mmCIF file with all atom_site columns, C-alpha atoms in Angstrom:
data_model
loop_
_atom_site.group_PDB
_atom_site.id
_atom_site.type_symbol
_atom_site.label_atom_id
_atom_site.label_alt_id
_atom_site.label_comp_id
_atom_site.label_asym_id
_atom_site.label_entity_id
_atom_site.label_seq_id
_atom_site.pdbx_PDB_ins_code
_atom_site.Cartn_x
_atom_site.Cartn_y
_atom_site.Cartn_z
_atom_site.occupancy
_atom_site.B_iso_or_equiv
_atom_site.pdbx_formal_charge
_atom_site.auth_seq_id
_atom_site.auth_comp_id
_atom_site.auth_asym_id
_atom_site.auth_atom_id
_atom_site.pdbx_PDB_model_num
ATOM 1  C CA . MET W 1 1  ? 0.000   0.000  0.000   1.00 89.00 ? 1  MET W CA 1
ATOM 2  C CA . LEU W 1 2  ? 2.898   2.331  0.721   1.00 90.00 ? 2  LEU W CA 1
ATOM 3  C CA . THR W 1 3  ? 4.143   1.858  -2.839  1.00 93.00 ? 3  THR W CA 1
ATOM 4  C CA . VAL W 1 4  ? 0.755   2.819  -4.293  1.00 96.00 ? 4  VAL W CA 1
ATOM 5  C CA . VAL W 1 5  ? 0.489   5.940  -2.130  1.00 95.00 ? 5  VAL W CA 1
ATOM 6  C CA . THR W 1 6  ? 4.068   6.943  -2.944  1.00 95.00 ? 6  THR W CA 1
ATOM 7  C CA . SER W 1 7  ? 3.413   6.450  -6.668  1.00 96.00 ? 7  SER W CA 1
ATOM 8  C CA . VAL W 1 8  ? 0.260   8.585  -6.557  1.00 97.00 ? 8  VAL W CA 1
ATOM 9  C CA . LYS W 1 9  ? 2.143   11.278 -4.662  1.00 97.00 ? 9  LYS W CA 1
ATOM 10 C CA . LEU W 1 10 ? 4.996   11.180 -7.211  1.00 96.00 ? 10 LEU W CA 1
ATOM 11 C CA . LEU W 1 11 ? 2.634   11.446 -10.197 1.00 95.00 ? 11 LEU W CA 1
ATOM 12 C CA . ALA W 1 12 ? 0.870   14.384 -8.572  1.00 96.00 ? 12 ALA W CA 1
ATOM 13 C CA . GLU W 1 13 ? 4.208   16.103 -7.899  1.00 97.00 ? 13 GLU W CA 1
ATOM 14 C CA . ILE W 1 14 ? 5.335   15.683 -11.516 1.00 96.00 ? 14 ILE W CA 1
ATOM 15 C CA . ALA W 1 15 ? 2.036   17.014 -12.852 1.00 95.00 ? 15 ALA W CA 1
ATOM 16 C CA . LEU W 1 16 ? 2.012   19.930 -10.405 1.00 96.00 ? 16 LEU W CA 1
ATOM 17 C CA . LEU W 1 17 ? 5.520   20.947 -11.360 1.00 96.00 ? 17 LEU W CA 1
ATOM 18 C CA . ALA W 1 18 ? 4.700   20.625 -15.068 1.00 95.00 ? 18 ALA W CA 1
ATOM 19 C CA . LEU W 1 19 ? 1.653   22.886 -14.713 1.00 95.00 ? 19 LEU W CA 1
ATOM 20 C CA . LEU W 1 20 ? 3.563   25.376 -12.581 1.00 95.00 ? 20 LEU W CA 1
ATOM 21 C CA . GLY W 1 21 ? 6.493   25.377 -15.014 1.00 94.00 ? 21 GLY W CA 1
ATOM 22 C CA . GLN W 1 22 ? 4.135   25.839 -17.950 1.00 93.00 ? 22 GLN W CA 1
ATOM 23 C CA . TRP W 1 23 ? 2.647   28.887 -16.248 1.00 93.00 ? 23 TRP W CA 1
ATOM 24 C CA . VAL W 1 24 ? 6.074   30.394 -15.508 1.00 94.00 ? 24 VAL W CA 1
ATOM 25 C CA . VAL W 1 25 ? 7.395   29.769 -19.021 1.00 93.00 ? 25 VAL W CA 1
ATOM 26 C CA . GLY W 1 26 ? 4.153   31.185 -20.406 1.00 89.00 ? 26 GLY W CA 1
ATOM 27 C CA . LEU W 1 27 ? 4.780   34.383 -18.472 1.00 91.00 ? 27 LEU W CA 1
ATOM 28 C CA . LEU W 1 28 ? 8.378   34.622 -19.631 1.00 91.00 ? 28 LEU W CA 1
ATOM 29 C CA . ALA W 1 29 ? 7.804   33.617 -23.260 1.00 86.00 ? 29 ALA W CA 1
ATOM 30 C CA . GLY W 1 30 ? 5.574   36.534 -24.127 1.00 83.00 ? 30 GLY W CA 1
ATOM 31 C CA . PRO W 1 31 ? 2.548   36.598 -26.405 1.00 86.00 ? 31 PRO W CA 1
ATOM 32 C CA . GLU W 1 32 ? 3.286   33.309 -28.241 1.00 88.00 ? 32 GLU W CA 1
ATOM 33 C CA . PRO W 1 33 ? 4.434   30.710 -25.700 1.00 87.00 ? 33 PRO W CA 1
ATOM 34 C CA . GLU W 1 34 ? 3.406   27.841 -28.019 1.00 88.00 ? 34 GLU W CA 1
ATOM 35 C CA . ARG W 1 35 ? 6.558   28.527 -30.082 1.00 89.00 ? 35 ARG W CA 1
ATOM 36 C CA . ASN W 1 36 ? 8.756   27.691 -27.076 1.00 89.00 ? 36 ASN W CA 1
ATOM 37 C CA . PRO W 1 37 ? 9.776   23.981 -27.128 1.00 91.00 ? 37 PRO W CA 1
ATOM 38 C CA . PHE W 1 38 ? 10.077  23.791 -23.337 1.00 93.00 ? 38 PHE W CA 1
ATOM 39 C CA . TYR W 1 39 ? 6.566   25.215 -22.977 1.00 91.00 ? 39 TYR W CA 1
ATOM 40 C CA . ARG W 1 40 ? 5.284   22.585 -25.408 1.00 93.00 ? 40 ARG W CA 1
ATOM 41 C CA . LEU W 1 41 ? 6.978   19.793 -23.434 1.00 94.00 ? 41 LEU W CA 1
ATOM 42 C CA . LEU W 1 42 ? 5.424   20.993 -20.194 1.00 93.00 ? 42 LEU W CA 1
ATOM 43 C CA . GLN W 1 43 ? 2.080   21.332 -21.949 1.00 92.00 ? 43 GLN W CA 1
ATOM 44 C CA . LEU W 1 44 ? 2.398   17.722 -23.119 1.00 93.00 ? 44 LEU W CA 1
ATOM 45 C CA . LEU W 1 45 ? 3.049   16.556 -19.546 1.00 93.00 ? 45 LEU W CA 1
ATOM 46 C CA . GLY W 1 46 ? 0.135   18.525 -18.116 1.00 93.00 ? 46 GLY W CA 1
ATOM 47 C CA . ARG W 1 47 ? -2.396  17.895 -20.889 1.00 93.00 ? 47 ARG W CA 1
ATOM 48 C CA . PRO W 1 48 ? -3.911  14.648 -19.447 1.00 94.00 ? 48 PRO W CA 1
ATOM 49 C CA . TRP W 1 49 ? -4.574  16.358 -16.132 1.00 94.00 ? 49 TRP W CA 1
ATOM 50 C CA . VAL W 1 50 ? -6.086  19.423 -17.771 1.00 93.00 ? 50 VAL W CA 1
ATOM 51 C CA . ARG W 1 51 ? -8.366  17.190 -19.854 1.00 94.00 ? 51 ARG W CA 1
ATOM 52 C CA . ALA W 1 52 ? -9.446  15.325 -16.723 1.00 94.00 ? 52 ALA W CA 1
ATOM 53 C CA . ALA W 1 53 ? -10.160 18.629 -15.006 1.00 93.00 ? 53 ALA W CA 1
ATOM 54 C CA . ARG W 1 54 ? -12.224 19.775 -18.011 1.00 93.00 ? 54 ARG W CA 1
ATOM 55 C CA . TRP W 1 55 ? -14.208 16.536 -17.829 1.00 94.00 ? 55 TRP W CA 1
ATOM 56 C CA . LEU W 1 56 ? -14.790 16.869 -14.069 1.00 90.00 ? 56 LEU W CA 1
ATOM 57 C CA . SER W 1 57 ? -15.551 20.576 -13.934 1.00 89.00 ? 57 SER W CA 1
ATOM 58 C CA . PRO W 1 58 ? -18.913 22.041 -14.917 1.00 89.00 ? 58 PRO W CA 1
ATOM 59 C CA . GLN W 1 59 ? -19.321 23.925 -18.184 1.00 87.00 ? 59 GLN W CA 1
ATOM 60 C CA . LEU W 1 60 ? -19.563 27.126 -16.159 1.00 88.00 ? 60 LEU W CA 1
ATOM 61 C CA . VAL W 1 61 ? -15.772 27.045 -15.739 1.00 84.00 ? 61 VAL W CA 1
ATOM 62 C CA . LEU W 1 62 ? -14.074 28.905 -18.584 1.00 89.00 ? 62 LEU W CA 1
ATOM 63 C CA . ASP W 1 63 ? -11.554 26.985 -20.693 1.00 86.00 ? 63 ASP W CA 1
ATOM 64 C CA . ARG W 1 64 ? -8.737  29.333 -19.723 1.00 87.00 ? 64 ARG W CA 1
ATOM 65 C CA . HIS W 1 65 ? -9.346  28.518 -16.025 1.00 89.00 ? 65 HIS W CA 1
ATOM 66 C CA . VAL W 1 66 ? -9.289  24.728 -16.449 1.00 93.00 ? 66 VAL W CA 1
ATOM 67 C CA . PRO W 1 67 ? -5.488  24.449 -15.906 1.00 92.00 ? 67 PRO W CA 1
ATOM 68 C CA . LEU W 1 68 ? -5.972  26.234 -12.577 1.00 92.00 ? 68 LEU W CA 1
ATOM 69 C CA . VAL W 1 69 ? -8.722  23.759 -11.669 1.00 93.00 ? 69 VAL W CA 1
ATOM 70 C CA . ALA W 1 70 ? -6.358  20.919 -12.598 1.00 95.00 ? 70 ALA W CA 1
ATOM 71 C CA . PHE W 1 71 ? -3.597  22.433 -10.471 1.00 96.00 ? 71 PHE W CA 1
ATOM 72 C CA . PHE W 1 72 ? -5.785  22.705 -7.374  1.00 95.00 ? 72 PHE W CA 1
ATOM 73 C CA . ALA W 1 73 ? -7.262  19.231 -7.903  1.00 95.00 ? 73 ALA W CA 1
ATOM 74 C CA . LEU W 1 74 ? -3.745  17.801 -8.137  1.00 96.00 ? 74 LEU W CA 1
ATOM 75 C CA . LEU W 1 75 ? -2.733  19.777 -5.072  1.00 97.00 ? 75 LEU W CA 1
ATOM 76 C CA . PHE W 1 76 ? -5.635  18.177 -3.214  1.00 97.00 ? 76 PHE W CA 1
ATOM 77 C CA . VAL W 1 77 ? -4.606  14.691 -4.444  1.00 97.00 ? 77 VAL W CA 1
ATOM 78 C CA . TRP W 1 78 ? -0.999  15.355 -3.433  1.00 98.00 ? 78 TRP W CA 1
ATOM 79 C CA . GLY W 1 79 ? -2.070  16.463 0.038   1.00 98.00 ? 79 GLY W CA 1
ATOM 80 C CA . GLY W 1 80 ? -4.248  13.382 0.469   1.00 97.00 ? 80 GLY W CA 1
ATOM 81 C CA . ALA W 1 81 ? -1.411  11.123 -0.652  1.00 97.00 ? 81 ALA W CA 1
ATOM 82 C CA . ALA W 1 82 ? 1.008   12.866 1.716   1.00 96.00 ? 82 ALA W CA 1
ATOM 83 C CA . LEU W 1 83 ? -1.383  12.387 4.643   1.00 97.00 ? 83 LEU W CA 1
ATOM 84 C CA . ALA W 1 84 ? -1.928  8.746  3.677   1.00 96.00 ? 84 ALA W CA 1
ATOM 85 C CA . LYS W 1 85 ? 1.823   8.179  3.494   1.00 95.00 ? 85 LYS W CA 1
ATOM 86 C CA . VAL W 1 86 ? 2.364   9.708  6.920   1.00 94.00 ? 86 VAL W CA 1
ATOM 87 C CA . SER W 1 87 ? -0.429  7.569  8.333   1.00 94.00 ? 87 SER W CA 1
ATOM 88 C CA . ILE W 1 88 ? 1.016   4.386  6.823   1.00 93.00 ? 88 ILE W CA 1
ATOM 89 C CA . CYS W 1 89 ? 4.523   5.258  8.016   1.00 93.00 ? 89 CYS W CA 1
ATOM 90 C CA . LEU W 1 90 ? 3.259   5.811  11.544  1.00 93.00 ? 90 LEU W CA 1
ATOM 91 C CA . GLN W 1 91 ? 1.518   2.434  11.503  1.00 93.00 ? 91 GLN W CA 1
ATOM 92 C CA . ILE W 1 92 ? 4.423   0.362  10.152  1.00 91.00 ? 92 ILE W CA 1
ATOM 93 C CA . GLY W 1 93 ? 7.239   2.379  11.649  1.00 89.00 ? 93 GLY W CA 1
ATOM 94 C CA . VAL W 1 94 ? 9.293   5.194  10.265  1.00 85.00 ? 94 VAL W CA 1
ATOM 95 C CA . ALA W 1 95 ? 12.338  2.967  9.711   1.00 86.00 ? 95 ALA W CA 1
ATOM 96 C CA . LEU W 1 96 ? 10.454  0.932  7.089   1.00 84.00 ? 96 LEU W CA 1
ATOM 97 C CA . CYS W 1 97 ? 9.392   4.045  5.147   1.00 84.00 ? 97 CYS W CA 1
ATOM 98 C CA . LYS W 1 98 ? 12.855  5.024  3.994   1.00 78.00 ? 98 LYS W CA 1
#
């Protein structure tokens, strides 16, 4: 179970960092960030999570806000996985969690 929780936490961390990096590169790249190859790579990594957020969110949410919804949903998943990992580590012993 610890492996599953750690894997979920790792996937959430990668997706969160990809979305955050995409936002930062988008700010730095100017009016056409799609021409930046690093932006496109980060967009590729974050696209499945943004699509899932679009599917889960109501139509009231604007398309430009869906990446923010995905970011906060992933932040919630990451927090839940972190709490689950702490709980499991306290049950089995901290020495086994390393």
